[in-house]
mmCIF file of C-alpha atoms and ligand atoms in Angstrom:
data_model
loop_
_atom_site.group_PDB
_atom_site.id
_atom_site.type_symbol
_atom_site.label_atom_id
_atom_site.label_comp_id
_atom_site.label_asym_id
_atom_site.label_seq_id
_atom_site.Cartn_x
_atom_site.Cartn_y
_atom_site.Cartn_z
ATOM 1 C CA MET A 1 0.000 0.000 0.000
ATOM 2 C CA ASN A 2 1.111 3.514 -0.718
ATOM 3 C CA LEU A 3 0.300 5.278 2.551
ATOM 4 C CA THR A 4 1.377 8.784 3.585
ATOM 5 C CA ARG A 5 0.407 8.171 7.170
ATOM 6 C CA ARG A 6 1.520 5.087 9.024
ATOM 7 C CA PRO A 7 0.788 5.877 12.702
ATOM 8 C CA ARG A 8 2.234 2.493 13.609
ATOM 9 C CA ARG A 9 5.756 3.860 12.962
ATOM 10 C CA LEU A 10 5.587 5.544 16.342
ATOM 11 C CA ARG A 11 4.623 2.269 17.993
ATOM 12 C CA THR A 12 7.509 0.168 16.716
ATOM 13 C CA THR A 13 9.707 0.033 19.829
ATOM 14 C CA ALA A 14 9.303 0.580 23.552
ATOM 15 C CA ALA A 15 11.681 3.540 23.326
ATOM 16 C CA MET A 16 9.664 5.092 20.503
ATOM 17 C CA ARG A 17 6.458 4.610 22.436
ATOM 18 C CA ALA A 18 7.965 6.180 25.542
ATOM 19 C CA LEU A 19 9.269 9.090 23.481
ATOM 20 C CA THR A 20 5.889 9.821 21.981
ATOM 21 C CA ALA A 21 3.653 9.187 25.013
ATOM 22 C CA GLU A 22 1.293 12.138 25.366
ATOM 23 C CA THR A 23 0.640 11.952 29.085
ATOM 24 C CA ALA A 24 2.430 10.500 32.082
ATOM 25 C CA LEU A 25 0.780 9.811 35.406
ATOM 26 C CA ARG A 26 2.954 10.618 38.426
ATOM 27 C CA PRO A 27 2.622 9.155 41.966
ATOM 28 C CA GLU A 28 2.470 12.742 43.248
ATOM 29 C CA GLN A 29 -0.897 13.142 41.527
ATOM 30 C CA LEU A 30 -2.547 10.315 43.450
ATOM 31 C CA ILE A 31 -4.407 10.933 46.703
ATOM 32 C CA GLN A 32 -4.790 7.987 49.069
ATOM 33 C CA VAL A 33 -8.163 7.728 50.810
ATOM 34 C CA PHE A 34 -8.265 6.289 54.349
ATOM 35 C CA PHE A 35 -11.059 5.330 56.750
ATOM 36 C CA VAL A 36 -10.509 5.548 60.501
ATOM 37 C CA ARG A 37 -13.020 3.985 62.855
ATOM 38 C CA ASP A 38 -13.601 4.767 66.500
ATOM 39 C CA GLY A 39 -13.818 2.035 69.119
ATOM 40 C CA ILE A 40 -12.022 -0.817 67.358
ATOM 41 C CA SER A 41 -8.743 -2.319 68.483
ATOM 42 C CA GLU A 42 -7.696 -3.960 65.201
ATOM 43 C CA PRO A 43 -8.070 -2.732 61.616
ATOM 44 C CA GLN A 44 -11.241 -4.174 60.068
ATOM 45 C CA PRO A 45 -11.260 -5.329 56.436
ATOM 46 C CA ILE A 46 -14.034 -3.777 54.335
ATOM 47 C CA SER A 47 -15.718 -6.724 52.635
ATOM 48 C CA SER A 48 -16.996 -4.855 49.569
ATOM 49 C CA MET A 49 -13.588 -3.204 49.079
ATOM 50 C CA PRO A 50 -11.027 -6.034 49.257
ATOM 51 C CA GLY A 51 -7.647 -4.761 50.411
ATOM 52 C CA GLN A 52 -9.119 -1.672 52.121
ATOM 53 C CA TYR A 53 -9.522 -1.303 55.877
ATOM 54 C CA GLN A 54 -11.241 0.658 58.548
ATOM 55 C CA HIS A 55 -8.126 1.722 60.406
ATOM 56 C CA THR A 56 -7.524 2.314 64.066
ATOM 57 C CA LEU A 57 -5.642 5.481 64.992
ATOM 58 C CA GLU A 58 -2.619 3.245 65.546
ATOM 59 C CA SER A 59 -2.814 1.364 62.247
ATOM 60 C CA LEU A 60 -3.415 4.565 60.291
ATOM 61 C CA ILE A 61 0.040 5.980 60.929
ATOM 62 C CA PRO A 62 2.078 3.118 59.380
ATOM 63 C CA ALA A 63 -0.348 2.997 56.443
ATOM 64 C CA VAL A 64 0.203 6.703 55.813
ATOM 65 C CA ARG A 65 3.953 6.143 56.187
ATOM 66 C CA GLN A 66 3.809 3.501 53.457
ATOM 67 C CA ALA A 67 1.884 5.870 51.218
ATOM 68 C CA ALA A 68 4.428 8.635 51.745
ATOM 69 C CA GLU A 69 7.294 6.252 51.054
ATOM 70 C CA ALA A 70 5.632 5.236 47.797
ATOM 71 C CA GLY A 71 5.615 8.888 46.738
ATOM 72 C CA ILE A 72 2.077 9.910 47.695
ATOM 73 C CA LYS A 73 1.797 13.601 48.628
ATOM 74 C CA CYS A 74 -1.767 13.784 49.890
ATOM 75 C CA ILE A 75 -4.126 11.696 51.995
ATOM 76 C CA ASP A 76 -7.872 12.134 52.431
ATOM 77 C CA LEU A 77 -9.302 11.036 55.772
ATOM 78 C CA PHE A 78 -12.821 9.818 56.522
ATOM 79 C CA GLY A 79 -13.985 9.173 60.098
ATOM 80 C CA VAL A 80 -16.329 6.440 61.286
ATOM 81 C CA PRO A 81 -17.727 7.335 64.723
ATOM 82 C CA LEU A 82 -19.311 5.049 67.300
ATOM 83 C CA ASP A 83 -23.009 4.493 66.664
ATOM 84 C CA ASP A 84 -23.686 6.091 70.047
ATOM 85 C CA ASP A 85 -21.947 9.280 68.934
ATOM 86 C CA LYS A 86 -24.229 9.785 65.929
ATOM 87 C CA ASP A 87 -27.052 12.272 66.310
ATOM 88 C CA GLU A 88 -29.534 14.238 64.200
ATOM 89 C CA ILE A 89 -27.073 17.026 63.396
ATOM 90 C CA GLY A 90 -23.806 15.066 63.330
ATOM 91 C CA SER A 91 -22.167 16.904 66.202
ATOM 92 C CA ALA A 92 -19.273 14.419 66.540
ATOM 93 C CA ALA A 93 -18.047 15.931 63.265
ATOM 94 C CA TRP A 94 -16.753 19.118 64.881
ATOM 95 C CA ASP A 95 -15.891 17.655 68.284
ATOM 96 C CA GLU A 96 -12.152 17.998 68.753
ATOM 97 C CA ASN A 97 -12.207 14.534 70.310
ATOM 98 C CA GLY A 98 -14.208 13.113 67.421
ATOM 99 C CA ILE A 99 -12.521 10.307 65.514
ATOM 100 C CA LEU A 100 -11.864 12.364 62.389
ATOM 101 C CA ASN A 101 -10.310 15.292 64.212
ATOM 102 C CA ARG A 102 -8.166 12.962 66.309
ATOM 103 C CA SER A 103 -6.987 11.255 63.114
ATOM 104 C CA ILE A 104 -6.080 14.571 61.534
ATOM 105 C CA ALA A 105 -4.173 15.618 64.657
ATOM 106 C CA ALA A 106 -2.331 12.287 64.858
ATOM 107 C CA CYS A 107 -1.263 12.529 61.204
ATOM 108 C CA ARG A 108 -0.179 16.135 61.523
ATOM 109 C CA ALA A 109 1.851 15.331 64.657
ATOM 110 C CA GLU A 110 3.547 12.442 62.878
ATOM 111 C CA PHE A 111 4.003 13.824 59.374
ATOM 112 C CA GLY A 112 3.991 17.600 59.792
ATOM 113 C CA ASP A 113 4.114 19.136 56.326
ATOM 114 C CA GLU A 114 5.671 16.089 54.636
ATOM 115 C CA ILE A 115 2.309 15.279 53.063
ATOM 116 C CA VAL A 116 -0.887 17.254 52.510
ATOM 117 C CA ILE A 117 -3.403 16.188 55.130
ATOM 118 C CA MET A 118 -6.901 16.529 53.768
ATOM 119 C CA ALA A 119 -10.149 15.609 55.487
ATOM 120 C CA ASP A 120 -13.666 14.982 54.289
ATOM 121 C CA THR A 121 -15.873 17.831 55.419
ATOM 122 C CA CYS A 122 -19.360 16.372 55.418
ATOM 123 C CA LEU A 123 -21.835 15.157 57.988
ATOM 124 C CA ASP A 124 -23.119 11.875 56.560
ATOM 125 C CA GLU A 125 -20.813 9.664 58.623
ATOM 126 C CA PHE A 126 -21.889 11.483 61.766
ATOM 127 C CA THR A 127 -25.664 11.828 61.444
ATOM 128 C CA SER A 128 -28.018 9.172 62.794
ATOM 129 C CA HIS A 129 -30.024 9.271 59.537
ATOM 130 C CA GLY A 130 -26.938 9.243 57.306
ATOM 131 C CA HIS A 131 -27.835 12.322 55.271
ATOM 132 C CA CYS A 132 -25.167 14.917 54.513
ATOM 133 C CA GLY A 133 -26.884 17.567 56.635
ATOM 134 C CA VAL A 134 -29.815 18.410 58.861
ATOM 135 C CA LEU A 135 -33.278 17.362 57.777
ATOM 136 C CA VAL A 136 -36.199 19.713 57.525
ATOM 137 C CA ASP A 137 -39.849 19.203 56.693
ATOM 138 C CA ASP A 138 -40.414 21.785 54.002
ATOM 139 C CA GLY A 139 -43.755 20.445 52.874
ATOM 140 C CA TYR A 140 -42.358 18.251 50.104
ATOM 141 C CA ASP A 141 -43.225 14.569 49.922
ATOM 142 C CA THR A 142 -39.917 13.651 51.509
ATOM 143 C CA MET A 143 -37.824 15.355 54.174
ATOM 144 C CA ILE A 144 -35.004 17.276 52.562
ATOM 145 C CA VAL A 145 -31.658 18.514 53.796
ATOM 146 C CA ASP A 146 -31.833 22.138 54.941
ATOM 147 C CA ASN A 147 -29.183 23.921 52.891
ATOM 148 C CA ASP A 148 -28.393 26.974 54.980
ATOM 149 C CA ALA A 149 -28.563 25.305 58.390
ATOM 150 C CA THR A 150 -26.256 22.561 57.074
ATOM 151 C CA VAL A 151 -23.720 25.029 55.685
ATOM 152 C CA GLU A 152 -23.395 26.573 59.158
ATOM 153 C CA LEU A 153 -22.463 23.153 60.545
ATOM 154 C CA TYR A 154 -19.983 22.536 57.703
ATOM 155 C CA CYS A 155 -18.283 25.781 58.704
ATOM 156 C CA LYS A 156 -17.891 24.584 62.292
ATOM 157 C CA MET A 157 -16.559 21.274 61.003
ATOM 158 C CA ALA A 158 -14.064 22.939 58.640
ATOM 159 C CA VAL A 159 -12.719 25.194 61.387
ATOM 160 C CA SER A 160 -12.376 22.233 63.763
ATOM 161 C CA GLN A 161 -10.464 20.321 61.074
ATOM 162 C CA ALA A 162 -8.151 23.264 60.490
ATOM 163 C CA ARG A 163 -7.586 23.516 64.234
ATOM 164 C CA ALA A 164 -6.769 19.784 64.334
ATOM 165 C CA GLY A 165 -4.110 20.361 61.692
ATOM 166 C CA ALA A 166 -5.708 19.740 58.296
ATOM 167 C CA HIS A 167 -3.919 21.457 55.413
ATOM 168 C CA THR A 168 -7.007 21.100 53.229
ATOM 169 C CA VAL A 169 -10.704 20.669 53.882
ATOM 170 C CA SER A 170 -12.879 18.970 51.304
ATOM 171 C CA PRO A 171 -16.583 19.721 51.449
ATOM 172 C CA SER A 172 -18.439 16.867 49.754
ATOM 173 C CA GLY A 173 -22.029 17.659 50.721
ATOM 174 C CA MET A 174 -23.164 19.601 47.619
ATOM 175 C CA MET A 175 -24.895 22.375 49.580
ATOM 176 C CA ASP A 176 -25.240 25.679 47.738
ATOM 177 C CA GLY A 177 -22.896 28.402 48.956
ATOM 178 C CA GLN A 178 -20.806 26.023 51.056
ATOM 179 C CA ILE A 179 -17.473 27.157 49.645
ATOM 180 C CA ALA A 180 -17.954 30.881 50.235
ATOM 181 C CA ALA A 181 -19.244 30.275 53.746
ATOM 182 C CA MET A 182 -16.408 27.921 54.620
ATOM 183 C CA ARG A 183 -13.782 30.263 53.231
ATOM 184 C CA ALA A 184 -15.143 33.099 55.349
ATOM 185 C CA ALA A 185 -15.313 30.911 58.460
ATOM 186 C CA LEU A 186 -11.742 29.666 57.996
ATOM 187 C CA ASP A 187 -10.448 33.199 57.415
ATOM 188 C CA THR A 188 -12.276 34.589 60.449
ATOM 189 C CA ALA A 189 -10.741 31.848 62.588
ATOM 190 C CA GLY A 190 -7.271 32.729 61.280
ATOM 191 C CA PHE A 191 -6.852 29.849 58.845
ATOM 192 C CA GLN A 192 -6.192 31.843 55.660
ATOM 193 C CA ASN A 193 -3.710 29.219 54.492
ATOM 194 C CA VAL A 194 -5.977 26.222 54.830
ATOM 195 C CA SER A 195 -7.103 25.333 51.324
ATOM 196 C CA ILE A 196 -10.430 24.030 50.053
ATOM 197 C CA MET A 197 -10.838 21.165 47.633
ATOM 198 C CA ALA A 198 -14.451 21.468 46.518
ATOM 199 C CA TYR A 199 -16.432 18.429 45.509
ATOM 200 C CA SER A 200 -17.981 20.604 42.834
ATOM 201 C CA ALA A 201 -19.639 18.198 40.425
ATOM 202 C CA LYS A 202 -20.751 15.284 42.540
ATOM 203 C CA TYR A 203 -23.402 12.983 41.175
ATOM 204 C CA ALA A 204 -26.083 10.988 43.003
ATOM 205 C CA SER A 205 -24.261 7.825 42.018
ATOM 206 C CA ALA A 206 -24.860 4.149 42.662
ATOM 207 C CA PHE A 207 -21.079 3.727 42.395
ATOM 208 C CA PHE A 208 -20.858 4.906 46.018
ATOM 209 C CA GLY A 209 -22.384 1.640 47.257
ATOM 210 C CA PRO A 210 -19.329 0.013 48.868
ATOM 211 C CA PHE A 211 -18.388 3.303 50.562
ATOM 212 C CA ARG A 212 -21.534 3.032 52.656
ATOM 213 C CA ASP A 213 -20.182 -0.245 54.073
ATOM 214 C CA ALA A 214 -16.826 1.372 54.657
ATOM 215 C CA VAL A 215 -18.313 4.120 56.823
ATOM 216 C CA GLU A 216 -20.971 1.935 58.484
ATOM 217 C CA SER A 217 -23.554 4.322 57.122
ATOM 218 C CA SER A 218 -26.992 4.410 58.681
ATOM 219 C CA PHE A 219 -28.296 5.751 55.380
ATOM 220 C CA THR A 220 -31.335 4.559 53.478
ATOM 221 C CA GLY A 221 -32.869 6.413 50.560
ATOM 222 C CA ASN A 222 -31.045 8.653 48.132
ATOM 223 C CA ARG A 223 -29.311 12.011 47.873
ATOM 224 C CA LYS A 224 -31.071 13.234 44.766
ATOM 225 C CA THR A 225 -32.155 16.525 46.305
ATOM 226 C CA TYR A 226 -28.562 17.644 46.723
ATOM 227 C CA GLN A 227 -26.298 15.568 44.459
ATOM 228 C CA GLN A 228 -26.508 15.897 40.677
ATOM 229 C CA ASP A 229 -28.532 13.848 38.232
ATOM 230 C CA PRO A 230 -26.249 11.517 36.205
ATOM 231 C CA ALA A 231 -28.171 12.608 33.111
ATOM 232 C CA ASN A 232 -26.803 16.138 33.388
ATOM 233 C CA ARG A 233 -23.752 17.792 31.939
ATOM 234 C CA ARG A 234 -24.333 21.529 31.806
ATOM 235 C CA GLU A 235 -25.203 21.580 35.492
ATOM 236 C CA SER A 236 -21.635 20.513 36.301
ATOM 237 C CA LEU A 237 -20.255 23.552 34.570
ATOM 238 C CA LEU A 238 -22.490 25.785 36.681
ATOM 239 C CA GLU A 239 -21.499 23.994 39.895
ATOM 240 C CA VAL A 240 -17.786 24.205 39.123
ATOM 241 C CA GLN A 241 -17.997 27.867 38.115
ATOM 242 C CA ALA A 242 -19.873 28.703 41.309
ATOM 243 C CA ASP A 243 -17.234 26.993 43.448
ATOM 244 C CA ILE A 244 -14.434 28.803 41.630
ATOM 245 C CA ASP A 245 -16.232 32.128 42.116
ATOM 246 C CA GLU A 246 -16.708 31.304 45.810
ATOM 247 C CA GLY A 247 -12.986 30.714 46.293
ATOM 248 C CA ALA A 248 -12.372 26.982 45.833
ATOM 249 C CA ASP A 249 -8.631 26.316 45.530
ATOM 250 C CA MET A 250 -9.238 23.013 43.733
ATOM 251 C CA VAL A 251 -12.365 21.527 42.192
ATOM 252 C CA MET A 252 -13.425 17.920 41.831
ATOM 253 C CA VAL A 253 -15.561 15.694 39.655
ATOM 254 C CA LYS A 254 -16.973 12.554 41.259
ATOM 255 C CA PRO A 255 -17.256 9.691 40.357
ATOM 256 C CA ALA A 256 -14.476 9.642 37.767
ATOM 257 C CA GLY A 257 -14.641 6.652 35.436
ATOM 258 C CA SER A 258 -18.166 7.082 34.143
ATOM 259 C CA TYR A 259 -17.853 10.874 34.070
ATOM 260 C CA LEU A 260 -14.741 11.375 31.961
ATOM 261 C CA ASP A 261 -16.638 13.719 29.655
ATOM 262 C CA ILE A 262 -17.296 15.973 32.624
ATOM 263 C CA VAL A 263 -13.663 15.756 33.755
ATOM 264 C CA ARG A 264 -12.581 16.848 30.275
ATOM 265 C CA GLU A 265 -14.974 19.761 30.079
ATOM 266 C CA VAL A 266 -14.102 21.015 33.531
ATOM 267 C CA ALA A 267 -10.380 20.682 32.831
ATOM 268 C CA GLU A 268 -10.814 22.796 29.736
ATOM 269 C CA PHE A 269 -12.064 25.889 31.535
ATOM 270 C CA SER A 270 -10.983 25.594 35.153
ATOM 271 C CA PRO A 271 -8.291 28.066 36.223
ATOM 272 C CA VAL A 272 -7.673 25.966 39.352
ATOM 273 C CA PRO A 273 -6.410 22.364 39.604
ATOM 274 C CA VAL A 274 -8.980 19.682 38.824
ATOM 275 C CA ALA A 275 -9.329 16.471 40.817
ATOM 276 C CA ALA A 276 -11.394 13.393 40.062
ATOM 277 C CA TYR A 277 -12.444 10.721 42.560
ATOM 278 C CA GLN A 278 -12.271 7.089 41.504
ATOM 279 C CA VAL A 279 -14.940 5.926 43.930
ATOM 280 C CA SER A 280 -15.593 2.773 45.904
ATOM 281 C CA GLY A 281 -17.750 1.109 43.240
ATOM 282 C CA GLU A 282 -15.109 1.664 40.576
ATOM 283 C CA TYR A 283 -12.563 0.035 42.875
ATOM 284 C CA ALA A 284 -14.904 -2.820 43.820
ATOM 285 C CA MET A 285 -15.673 -3.687 40.200
ATOM 286 C CA ILE A 286 -12.002 -3.980 39.291
ATOM 287 C CA GLU A 287 -11.328 -6.034 42.410
ATOM 288 C CA ALA A 288 -14.249 -8.387 41.815
ATOM 289 C CA ALA A 289 -13.342 -9.058 38.202
ATOM 290 C CA ALA A 290 -9.664 -9.471 39.058
ATOM 291 C CA ALA A 291 -10.500 -11.895 41.890
ATOM 292 C CA ASN A 292 -12.200 -14.060 39.256
ATOM 293 C CA SER A 293 -9.131 -13.795 37.014
ATOM 294 C CA TRP A 294 -11.323 -12.141 34.398
ATOM 295 C CA ILE A 295 -9.029 -9.143 34.115
ATOM 296 C CA ASP A 296 -5.438 -8.286 34.961
ATOM 297 C CA ARG A 297 -5.781 -6.321 38.184
ATOM 298 C CA ARG A 298 -2.683 -4.158 37.943
ATOM 299 C CA ALA A 299 -3.066 -3.420 34.245
ATOM 300 C CA VAL A 300 -6.741 -2.497 34.541
ATOM 301 C CA ALA A 301 -6.263 -0.375 37.658
ATOM 302 C CA LEU A 302 -3.455 1.584 35.989
ATOM 303 C CA GLU A 303 -5.384 1.920 32.747
ATOM 304 C CA ALA A 304 -8.398 3.289 34.629
ATOM 305 C CA LEU A 305 -6.207 5.809 36.463
ATOM 306 C CA ARG A 306 -4.379 6.825 33.280
ATOM 307 C CA SER A 307 -7.702 7.366 31.541
ATOM 308 C CA ILE A 308 -8.887 9.672 34.299
ATOM 309 C CA HIS A 309 -5.627 11.589 34.067
ATOM 310 C CA ARG A 310 -5.761 11.748 30.270
ATOM 311 C CA ALA A 311 -9.316 13.098 30.497
ATOM 312 C CA GLY A 312 -7.858 16.085 32.322
ATOM 313 C CA ALA A 313 -7.643 15.333 36.037
ATOM 314 C CA ASP A 314 -4.547 16.882 37.623
ATOM 315 C CA MET A 315 -5.127 14.795 40.749
ATOM 316 C CA ILE A 316 -6.944 11.533 41.397
ATOM 317 C CA LEU A 317 -8.415 10.388 44.692
ATOM 318 C CA THR A 318 -8.224 6.611 44.650
ATOM 319 C CA TYR A 319 -8.090 3.579 46.911
ATOM 320 C CA TYR A 320 -5.234 2.335 44.713
ATOM 321 C CA ALA A 321 -2.970 5.325 45.361
ATOM 322 C CA THR A 322 -0.178 3.681 47.364
ATOM 323 C CA GLU A 323 -0.106 0.550 45.254
ATOM 324 C CA ALA A 324 -0.393 2.436 41.986
ATOM 325 C CA ALA A 325 2.433 4.753 43.015
ATOM 326 C CA ARG A 326 4.656 1.706 43.446
ATOM 327 C CA TRP A 327 3.577 0.311 40.083
ATOM 328 C CA LEU A 328 4.271 3.613 38.353
ATOM 329 C CA ARG A 329 7.764 3.697 39.788
ATOM 330 C CA GLU A 330 8.425 0.155 38.636
ATOM 331 C CA ASP A 331 7.189 0.786 35.101
HETATM 332 C C1 PBG B 1 -20.152 11.790 51.405
HETATM 333 C C2 PBG B 1 -19.235 10.982 50.563
HETATM 334 C C3 PBG B 1 -19.548 9.852 49.842
HETATM 335 C C4 PBG B 1 -18.377 9.434 49.222
HETATM 336 C C5 PBG B 1 -17.380 10.314 49.588
HETATM 337 N N1 PBG B 1 -17.936 11.282 50.404
HETATM 338 C C6 PBG B 1 -20.803 9.083 49.753
HETATM 339 C C7 PBG B 1 -22.045 9.745 49.345
HETATM 340 O O1 PBG B 1 -22.079 10.893 48.901
HETATM 341 O O2 PBG B 1 -23.066 9.086 49.491
HETATM 342 C C8 PBG B 1 -18.252 8.251 48.338
HETATM 343 C C9 PBG B 1 -16.868 7.795 48.096
HETATM 344 C C10 PBG B 1 -16.778 6.481 47.426
HETATM 345 O O3 PBG B 1 -17.787 5.870 47.013
HETATM 346 O O4 PBG B 1 -15.645 6.006 47.293
HETATM 347 N N2 PBG B 1 -19.480 12.496 52.392
#
């Protein structure tokens, strides 16, 4: 054949392929997610997320050490309180002796500024009903989460996390105006340098299923009155723009794998770094298929992460972070 273009020329050798690779994922771009549970003496495996644990305060520290040694620069902490500490408004969330704030403080004491210590800033783990905020009867068919009352509580939580030593807070509740309010609360409390990673475009996704096991959630129902409809695209652009206008230092799209179009569009206009969250269901599906030997675990996990990066994510929150960082170094 007489072809002008033979794209395969650039695929002939490993060196040629490395030379012409368009993107390269770095360990520094991966954020390791951790769960810490109150009242347990040994780390508990999470059955729907093989290889992931509910940590104790004591087991968390060596796990974070391993992440740091693998080249991870940021961790994201979720707290799982005692059932007895859950209440209607989630007050254990801003208690300085609450499990999440103690975890933040323990990590900051151990690691200082060696890694970025980020915490989830949302009430769902701490409320008895499992919703991301306080419920109100507004005359609709179902109780809905009261936006403004919830934002006030997020502000208390963010300030308590900053006080505990968090470098970054990460509001994941999808309340309107949460970023502006949190920024003002942090500044008033003297935490001008604590940054905000906004869960800007977060969908009401069934891919969060295994996470609910991980945090022993008391939740039943859905979050459709505050998280986005998976059918929507334009709405994400509005949400991201609002968070940028309100002062978000970083914005996020969540989940990642089934929302790569959104990641790409956000990456195209965002003036701040863009994160994407490869969520529990994405992890669980890879693990389940790999456990059956239906797919190559390492290859698929890396391909999924590279795809999210290629779509435009500067950072990826993932349960694979530590392991993937090691793989990337080996490759
Ligand atoms: C809520 C929150 C959720 C996740 C992270 N933060 C669950 C939800 O919104 O229902 C899901 C993470 C995952 O599935 O890995 N604070």
